CSV table of C-alpha atoms in Angstrom, one decimal:
chain,number,residue,atom,x,y,z
A,483,MET,CA,116.6,92.1,128.4
A,484,PRO,CA,114.5,88.9,129.4
A,485,ALA,CA,113.1,86.6,126.2
A,486,ARG,CA,109.7,87.4,125.4
A,487,GLY,CA,107.3,85.2,127.6
A,488,THR,CA,109.9,84.1,130.7
A,489,ASP,CA,107.3,85.7,132.6
A,490,MET,CA,104.6,84.6,131.4
A,491,ASP,CA,106.5,81.0,131.3
A,492,VAL,CA,107.3,81.5,135.1
A,493,TRP,CA,103.4,81.3,136.1
A,494,ALA,CA,102.4,78.3,133.8
A,495,SER,CA,104.9,76.1,136.1
A,496,PRO,CA,106.4,78.2,139.2
A,497,PRO,CA,108.9,76.0,141.5
A,498,LEU,CA,107.0,73.3,143.3
A,499,ASP,CA,108.5,74.8,146.4
A,500,LEU,CA,106.3,78.3,145.3
A,501,LEU,CA,103.2,76.2,144.8
A,502,LEU,CA,103.2,74.4,148.0
A,503,GLU,CA,102.9,77.3,149.8
A,504,ILE,CA,100.8,79.3,147.9
A,505,PHE,CA,98.2,75.6,148.2
A,506,GLY,CA,98.8,75.7,151.8
A,507,SER,CA,97.5,79.0,152.5
A,508,LEU,CA,94.3,78.3,150.8
A,509,SER,CA,90.9,77.1,151.8
A,510,SER,CA,90.2,73.3,151.8
A,511,THR,CA,87.6,73.7,148.8
A,512,ASP,CA,90.2,75.9,147.0
A,513,VAL,CA,92.8,73.4,146.3
A,514,VAL,CA,90.5,71.0,145.7
A,515,ARG,CA,90.1,73.2,142.5
A,516,CYS,CA,93.1,73.6,142.4
A,517,ALA,CA,93.9,70.2,141.6
A,518,GLY,CA,92.2,70.4,138.7
A,519,VAL,CA,93.4,73.5,137.2
A,520,CYS,CA,96.4,71.2,135.1
A,521,LYS,CA,98.8,67.8,135.7
A,522,PRO,CA,101.3,70.3,137.3
A,523,TRP,CA,99.5,71.3,139.7
A,524,ARG,CA,97.6,68.3,140.3
A,525,ARG,CA,101.1,66.1,140.8
A,526,ALA,CA,102.0,69.0,143.7
A,527,ILE,CA,99.0,68.2,145.3
A,528,ILE,CA,98.5,64.3,145.4
A,529,GLY,CA,102.1,64.0,145.8
A,530,ASN,CA,103.0,66.4,149.2
A,531,ALA,CA,99.4,65.6,150.5
A,532,ALA,CA,100.3,64.5,153.2
A,533,SER,CA,103.7,66.1,154.2
A,534,CYS,CA,102.4,69.8,153.5
A,535,LEU,CA,98.8,70.2,152.6
A,536,ARG,CA,97.0,70.4,155.8
A,537,PRO,CA,92.9,70.9,155.6
A,538,ARG,CA,92.3,74.9,156.7
A,539,PRO,CA,89.1,75.3,159.3
A,540,ASP,CA,87.1,77.3,156.9
A,541,ARG,CA,83.9,75.1,156.1
A,542,PHE,CA,83.0,71.5,156.0
A,543,LEU,CA,83.5,69.4,153.6
A,544,PRO,CA,80.4,67.1,153.1
A,545,ASP,CA,82.3,64.7,150.1
A,546,LEU,CA,84.8,63.7,153.2
A,547,LEU,CA,82.4,60.9,154.9
A,548,LEU,CA,81.9,57.4,153.5
A,549,GLY,CA,79.8,55.9,154.8
A,550,PHE,CA,78.8,54.9,158.8
A,551,PHE,CA,80.4,52.3,160.2
A,552,ASN,CA,78.0,50.3,162.9
A,553,SER,CA,79.9,49.1,166.4
A,554,ASP,CA,79.5,46.0,165.0
A,555,GLY,CA,81.1,46.3,161.7
A,556,ARG,CA,78.3,46.7,159.3
A,557,TRP,CA,78.8,49.8,156.6
A,558,ARG,CA,76.5,51.6,155.7
A,559,GLN,CA,77.7,53.7,152.2
A,560,ARG,CA,76.5,57.4,151.5
A,561,PRO,CA,75.5,58.3,148.2
A,562,PRO,CA,78.1,59.6,146.2
A,563,GLY,CA,79.5,62.7,145.9
A,564,PRO,CA,80.5,65.5,143.5
A,565,PHE,CA,84.4,64.7,144.1
A,566,ALA,CA,83.5,60.3,144.0
A,567,SER,CA,84.3,59.9,140.5
A,568,ALA,CA,88.1,62.4,140.8
A,569,LEU,CA,88.8,59.1,144.0
A,570,SER,CA,90.7,55.9,142.8
A,571,VAL,CA,88.7,54.9,145.5
A,572,SER,CA,85.0,53.7,146.3
A,573,ALA,CA,83.1,54.5,149.5
A,574,ALA,CA,82.3,50.6,149.5
A,575,ALA,CA,85.6,49.5,149.0
A,576,ALA,CA,86.6,51.0,153.2
A,577,HIS,CA,84.5,48.4,154.2
A,578,TYR,CA,86.6,45.2,152.4
A,579,ALA,CA,89.7,47.6,153.2
A,580,TYR,CA,88.5,47.5,157.4
A,581,GLU,CA,88.6,43.8,157.2
A,582,ALA,CA,91.6,43.2,156.5
A,583,ALA,CA,93.5,45.5,158.0
A,584,CYS,CA,92.0,45.8,161.0
A,585,SER,CA,91.1,41.4,161.0
A,586,PHE,CA,87.6,42.5,163.0
A,587,ALA,CA,87.3,38.8,163.5
A,588,ALA,CA,90.2,39.3,166.7
A,589,TYR,CA,88.4,42.5,168.3
A,590,THR,CA,84.6,41.1,169.4
A,591,SER,CA,84.3,44.3,171.2
A,592,GLY,CA,84.1,46.3,168.0
A,593,ILE,CA,84.6,50.2,166.9
A,594,LEU,CA,85.7,52.4,170.1
A,595,SER,CA,86.0,55.6,168.0
A,596,SER,CA,86.6,57.1,164.6
A,597,ARG,CA,87.9,59.8,163.4
A,598,ASP,CA,90.2,61.1,160.0
A,599,GLY,CA,90.0,57.9,158.5
A,600,LEU,CA,91.2,56.2,161.8
A,601,LEU,CA,89.8,53.8,163.5
A,602,LEU,CA,89.9,52.6,167.2
A,603,LEU,CA,89.0,48.2,168.0
A,604,GLU,CA,89.5,47.4,170.9
A,605,GLY,CA,90.7,43.9,171.7
A,606,LYS,CA,88.6,40.9,172.5
A,607,GLU,CA,90.5,40.8,176.4
A,608,GLY,CA,90.2,44.5,176.1
A,609,ASP,CA,93.7,44.7,177.6
A,610,ASP,CA,94.8,45.9,173.6
A,611,LEU,CA,93.4,48.3,171.1
A,612,CYS,CA,94.1,48.4,167.6
A,613,LEU,CA,94.7,51.9,165.5
A,614,CYS,CA,94.2,51.4,162.3
A,615,ASN,CA,93.1,53.2,158.3
A,616,PRO,CA,90.8,51.2,156.4
A,617,MET,CA,92.0,52.9,153.2
A,618,THR,CA,95.9,53.0,153.3
A,619,GLY,CA,95.3,49.1,155.7
A,620,ALA,CA,98.3,50.6,158.1
A,621,ARG,CA,97.9,49.6,161.7
A,622,THR,CA,99.6,49.3,165.1
A,623,PHE,CA,98.3,48.3,168.5
A,624,ILE,CA,98.7,50.4,171.7
A,625,ALA,CA,97.8,49.0,175.6
A,626,ALA,CA,94.3,50.0,176.2
A,627,ALA,CA,94.1,52.2,179.5
A,628,ALA,CA,94.9,52.0,182.9
A,629,PHE,CA,91.3,51.3,183.6
A,630,LYS,CA,88.1,50.5,182.1
A,631,PRO,CA,87.0,53.9,180.9
A,632,ASP,CA,83.8,55.0,179.8
A,633,ALA,CA,84.7,56.1,176.7
A,634,TYR,CA,87.5,55.6,174.1
A,635,VAL,CA,88.1,59.0,171.7
A,636,LEU,CA,90.3,59.6,169.4
A,637,VAL,CA,91.8,63.1,168.8
A,638,SER,CA,94.0,63.7,165.4
A,639,GLY,CA,96.5,66.7,164.8
A,640,TYR,CA,93.5,68.8,162.8
A,641,ASP,CA,91.5,68.7,166.2
A,642,LEU,CA,94.9,70.5,167.1
A,643,SER,CA,95.2,73.3,164.8
A,644,PRO,CA,96.3,75.7,164.0
A,645,SER,CA,99.1,73.0,165.6
A,646,ASP,CA,101.0,71.2,162.3
A,647,ASP,CA,101.5,67.9,164.7
A,648,PRO,CA,100.1,65.4,162.8
A,649,ALA,CA,100.4,62.5,165.7
A,650,VAL,CA,97.2,60.9,167.5
A,651,ARG,CA,96.4,61.1,170.7
A,652,ILE,CA,93.7,59.0,172.5
A,653,VAL,CA,91.5,60.0,175.8
A,654,ALA,CA,90.3,57.4,178.0
A,655,ALA,CA,87.3,58.5,180.1
A,656,GLU,CA,85.3,57.2,182.9
A,657,ALA,CA,82.7,59.3,185.3
A,658,GLU,CA,82.2,58.6,189.3
A,659,HIS,CA,79.6,59.8,190.3
A,660,ILE,CA,79.3,60.4,194.1
A,661,ASP,CA,76.0,60.6,195.5
A,662,THR,CA,74.3,63.8,193.2
A,663,ASP,CA,77.8,65.0,192.1
A,664,VAL,CA,79.9,63.9,189.4
A,665,THR,CA,83.9,63.7,188.5
A,666,ILE,CA,85.7,62.3,185.4
A,667,ARG,CA,88.4,60.1,186.0
A,668,TYR,CA,90.7,59.8,182.5
A,669,GLN,CA,94.0,59.2,181.0
A,670,LEU,CA,96.1,60.9,177.9
A,671,PHE,CA,97.7,58.4,175.5
A,672,SER,CA,100.6,60.8,174.5
A,673,PRO,CA,102.1,60.0,170.9
A,674,THR,CA,106.4,59.9,170.8
A,675,SER,CA,107.7,63.0,168.8
A,676,GLY,CA,108.4,62.4,165.3
A,677,ALA,CA,107.2,58.5,165.9
A,678,ALA,CA,104.5,56.6,163.3
A,679,ALA,CA,101.2,56.9,164.1
A,680,GLY,CA,99.6,55.2,167.3
A,681,THR,CA,103.3,55.1,169.1
A,682,GLY,CA,103.6,56.5,172.5
A,683,ALA,CA,102.7,56.2,176.1
A,684,TRP,CA,99.8,56.1,178.5
A,685,GLY,CA,100.5,59.5,181.0
A,686,PRO,CA,98.8,59.6,184.7
A,687,VAL,CA,95.9,58.7,185.4
A,688,MET,CA,93.9,62.2,186.7
A,689,ARG,CA,90.6,63.3,188.1
A,690,SER,CA,88.4,66.5,187.5
A,691,PRO,CA,87.6,68.7,190.6
A,692,VAL,CA,84.0,67.5,191.6
A,693,PHE,CA,81.2,68.8,189.9
A,694,LYS,CA,78.4,69.7,191.9
A,695,GLY,CA,74.5,68.3,191.1
A,696,LEU,CA,75.5,67.0,188.1
A,697,MET,CA,75.8,63.5,186.3
A,698,MET,CA,76.9,62.3,183.0
A,699,THR,CA,74.3,60.6,180.7
A,700,ARG,CA,77.0,61.2,176.7
A,701,MET,CA,79.8,58.9,178.4
A,702,TYR,CA,79.6,56.5,176.0
A,703,ARG,CA,81.2,55.6,172.1
A,704,CYS,CA,80.2,58.4,169.6
A,705,GLY,CA,78.3,60.6,172.6
A,706,GLU,CA,81.4,63.4,173.0
A,707,VAL,CA,82.3,65.5,170.6
A,708,ILE,CA,85.8,67.5,170.0
A,709,SER,CA,86.2,71.3,170.1
A,710,ARG,CA,89.1,73.3,169.7
A,711,GLY,CA,91.5,70.4,171.3
A,712,ALA,CA,88.6,69.6,174.2
A,713,VAL,CA,86.7,66.7,174.3
A,714,HIS,CA,83.2,67.6,175.5
A,715,TRP,CA,80.2,65.6,177.0
A,716,LEU,CA,77.2,66.4,177.8
A,717,ALA,CA,76.0,66.8,181.7
A,718,VAL,CA,72.6,66.8,183.7
A,719,SER,CA,71.5,68.7,186.9
A,720,THR,CA,70.8,65.8,189.5
A,721,ALA,CA,68.0,67.4,190.4
A,722,ASP,CA,65.7,67.4,187.6
A,723,ILE,CA,67.1,65.1,184.6
A,724,MET,CA,67.7,68.6,182.7
A,725,TYR,CA,70.3,69.2,180.2
A,726,THR,CA,72.7,72.1,181.8
A,727,CYS,CA,76.3,72.1,180.3
A,728,THR,CA,79.1,70.2,179.1
A,729,LEU,CA,81.8,68.3,181.0
A,730,ALA,CA,85.3,68.4,179.3
A,731,VAL,CA,88.9,67.1,179.0
A,732,ASP,CA,91.4,69.5,177.7
A,733,VAL,CA,93.8,67.4,176.0
A,734,ARG,CA,96.5,70.0,174.9
A,735,THR,CA,96.8,70.9,178.8
A,736,GLY,CA,94.8,67.9,181.0
A,737,ARG,CA,92.3,70.4,182.2
A,738,THR,CA,88.5,69.6,182.8
A,739,CYS,CA,86.1,72.7,182.3
A,740,ARG,CA,82.5,73.3,182.4
A,741,THR,CA,80.5,75.1,179.2
A,742,GLU,CA,77.1,75.9,180.4
A,743,LEU,CA,74.1,75.6,177.7
A,744,PRO,CA,71.7,77.9,176.2
A,745,GLU,CA,68.3,78.7,177.8
A,746,PRO,CA,66.2,76.5,174.9
A,747,CYS,CA,68.5,73.9,175.0
A,748,ARG,CA,68.7,73.0,178.8
A,749,ILE,CA,65.5,70.6,178.6
A,750,HIS,CA,64.3,67.2,180.3
A,751,CYS,CA,66.5,64.2,178.8
A,752,PHE,CA,63.4,62.5,177.8
A,753,ASP,CA,62.0,65.1,175.8
A,754,GLY,CA,64.6,64.7,172.5
A,755,PRO,CA,67.8,64.1,171.4
A,756,LEU,CA,70.5,67.0,172.5
A,757,LEU,CA,73.2,66.4,170.5
A,758,LEU,CA,76.7,68.3,170.5
A,759,ALA,CA,78.3,69.5,167.3
A,760,THR,CA,80.6,71.8,165.8
A,761,CYS,CA,80.7,75.0,163.5
A,762,ARG,CA,82.7,75.0,161.0
A,763,ASP,CA,85.0,77.2,162.5
A,764,GLY,CA,85.6,75.2,165.1
A,765,CYS,CA,83.5,76.6,168.2
A,766,LEU,CA,81.2,74.1,170.2
A,767,SER,CA,77.5,73.8,168.7
A,768,VAL,CA,74.5,72.4,170.1
A,769,LEU,CA,71.8,70.5,167.8
A,770,ARG,CA,68.6,70.4,169.2
A,771,VAL,CA,65.2,68.9,167.4
A,772,VAL,CA,62.1,71.2,167.8
A,773,TRP,CA,58.6,69.8,167.5
A,774,ASP,CA,56.3,72.9,167.2
A,775,TRP,CA,54.0,72.8,164.1
A,776,SER,CA,56.9,72.6,161.4
A,777,PRO,CA,59.4,70.0,162.9
A,778,GLY,CA,63.0,70.0,162.8
A,779,VAL,CA,66.5,70.7,163.7
A,780,GLN,CA,68.2,74.0,165.3
A,781,VAL,CA,72.2,75.0,165.7
A,782,TRP,CA,73.3,76.8,168.8
A,783,VAL,CA,76.7,78.1,167.9
A,784,LEU,CA,78.8,79.3,171.3
A,785,ALA,CA,79.8,82.7,170.3
A,786,GLY,CA,82.4,83.1,172.9
A,787,GLY,CA,82.0,82.8,177.0
A,788,ASP,CA,78.8,80.9,177.7
A,789,GLN,CA,77.1,83.4,175.2
A,790,TRP,CA,75.6,81.3,172.8
A,791,MET,CA,73.3,82.3,169.0
A,792,LEU,CA,70.5,80.5,167.0
A,793,GLN,CA,72.6,80.1,163.9
A,794,GLN,CA,69.6,78.9,162.3
A,795,THR,CA,66.8,76.0,162.2
A,796,ILE,CA,67.0,72.9,159.3
A,797,ASP,CA,63.6,71.8,158.5
A,798,VAL,CA,63.2,68.6,158.2
A,799,GLU,CA,59.6,67.2,157.1
A,800,ASN,CA,58.0,64.1,158.0
A,801,PHE,CA,60.9,64.5,160.7
A,802,ILE,CA,61.0,61.7,163.4
A,803,TRP,CA,63.9,61.4,164.9
A,804,MET,CA,68.4,62.9,165.2
A,805,LYS,CA,70.3,59.8,165.5
A,806,GLU,CA,73.7,60.1,167.6
A,807,ALA,CA,76.2,60.2,164.4
A,808,VAL,CA,77.3,63.7,163.9
A,809,GLY,CA,80.4,64.4,161.4
A,810,PRO,CA,82.9,66.5,162.2
A,811,ARG,CA,84.4,67.6,159.1
A,812,SER,CA,82.0,66.6,156.5
A,813,GLY,CA,78.9,68.8,159.0
A,814,CYS,CA,76.6,65.7,158.5
A,815,ILE,CA,73.7,64.4,160.5
A,816,LEU,CA,71.7,61.3,160.4
A,817,VAL,CA,68.0,61.8,160.6
A,818,GLU,CA,65.3,59.4,160.4
A,819,VAL,CA,62.4,60.4,158.3
A,820,LYS,CA,59.0,58.4,157.7
A,821,GLY,CA,60.8,55.4,155.7
A,822,GLN,CA,63.3,56.5,155.2
A,823,GLU,CA,67.1,57.8,157.0
A,824,LEU,CA,68.7,61.0,154.8
A,825,LEU,CA,72.7,63.0,155.5
A,826,VAL,CA,71.5,66.9,156.4
A,827,ASP,CA,73.9,68.8,156.0
A,828,ILE,CA,73.8,71.0,158.8
A,829,GLU,CA,75.5,74.4,157.7
A,830,SER,CA,73.8,74.3,154.8
A,831,GLY,CA,70.4,72.7,155.6
A,832,SER,CA,70.1,70.6,152.4
A,833,SER,CA,69.8,66.9,152.3
A,834,ARG,CA,70.4,64.0,151.3
A,835,LEU,CA,69.2,60.2,150.9
A,836,LEU,CA,71.1,57.9,152.4
A,837,ARG,CA,68.8,54.4,152.4
A,838,ASP,CA,65.0,53.5,152.4
A,839,LEU,CA,64.6,51.7,155.7
A,840,ASP,CA,62.1,48.6,155.5
A,841,PRO,CA,59.9,48.1,158.1
A,842,LYS,CA,61.9,44.4,159.4
A,843,ASP,CA,65.3,46.1,159.9
A,844,ASP,CA,66.7,46.2,163.2
A,845,LEU,CA,66.7,50.1,163.3
A,846,ASN,CA,69.1,49.4,166.4
A,847,GLY,CA,70.9,46.7,165.7
A,848,GLY,CA,74.7,47.4,165.6
A,849,GLY,CA,74.6,49.5,168.1
A,850,TRP,CA,76.3,53.1,168.2
A,851,ARG,CA,77.1,54.9,164.4
A,852,PHE,CA,80.5,56.3,163.6
A,853,PRO,CA,80.8,58.4,160.4
A,854,TYR,CA,84.2,57.2,158.5
A,855,GLU,CA,85.8,60.2,157.0
A,856,MET,CA,88.0,60.3,155.1
A,857,ASP,CA,91.2,62.5,156.7
A,858,TRP,CA,92.4,65.0,154.2
A,859,SER,CA,95.8,64.1,153.2
A,860,THR,CA,94.5,60.6,152.4
A,861,TYR,CA,91.7,62.4,150.1
A,862,LEU,CA,94.0,64.2,148.0
A,863,SER,CA,96.5,61.5,147.6
A,864,LYS,CA,93.4,59.1,145.9
A,865,LEU,CA,92.5,61.8,143.5
A,866,LYS,CA,93.2,60.0,140.8
A,867,GLN,CA,95.8,61.2,138.1
A,868,PHE,CA,95.1,62.7,134.6
């Protein structure tokens, strides 16, 4: 007969393998909550964040967003979130780690892409790339693509969920216009199995079929969104300059595809910003500004096939403009209102002040805005011990 209390002791401190199996089946939010239960659980989560615990596509985590990098390297920190005090590093430290890790002065062309704690930089000669993690200081150098692309896009293992492969891939893409039609020239950088991040090789240069009556207007830095392993860009019709569809490159298959936009989002490209995003389960979404009696942002979600549904309309008081910066893990967009920049959560509709705008600011200074979101495993590993 087992001693009294034995069963309770087992559940109070279960074997590590059992703990990790349980944590691995939980949502991201629940894993963070479990880290606050007791010291053994917290040590198990911190010590195995990178190797065993993977993010779950259950919801956005706004606190993964640390801030924004301008393409010239300037840093804008976001307001601290509820988990900020649990981190062993501050958000501002990302900027200093970034400068030290990347030797930014040697990369005058600036940032090309940002994804899950990683930045991709272009060498000033244009013949090499630098993949770095500002939070850890890790960096590696990669040869540039075989042609000069309009855009480089980082694709992490999280984008290929439910794959357990954490390796990073890179898409180089260029729109080639032929009279009133367009084709996409692209090349995929694939990792070497079992090797460190950034180790791999470029595949062959490929071309999509010709897409009739279209032209690309958004194939540039920060102009894309990744949904279920496919990199999407907005395309407009050459006949009336209306947003019509997205064109995409699927990283897993190497194929290209076209997805029609919902009818209300087929607007003239000068009628206001239209941004691509994803919903919390990774489905393709479109954010459209509406200028009715109460200006705001409509969130359209692809429900299946070419069927779209209006998920919600976010009211933003004193709305002026929606910036081209969407956090794929945090679910946050950058919005300009009268005299301020706000972070808006596209799932809850809540907003938070990022900064007050100075009238002397050059609002377009620094070019594109790159959301810098901490990698989920790094987020867990940076939790303070107690």
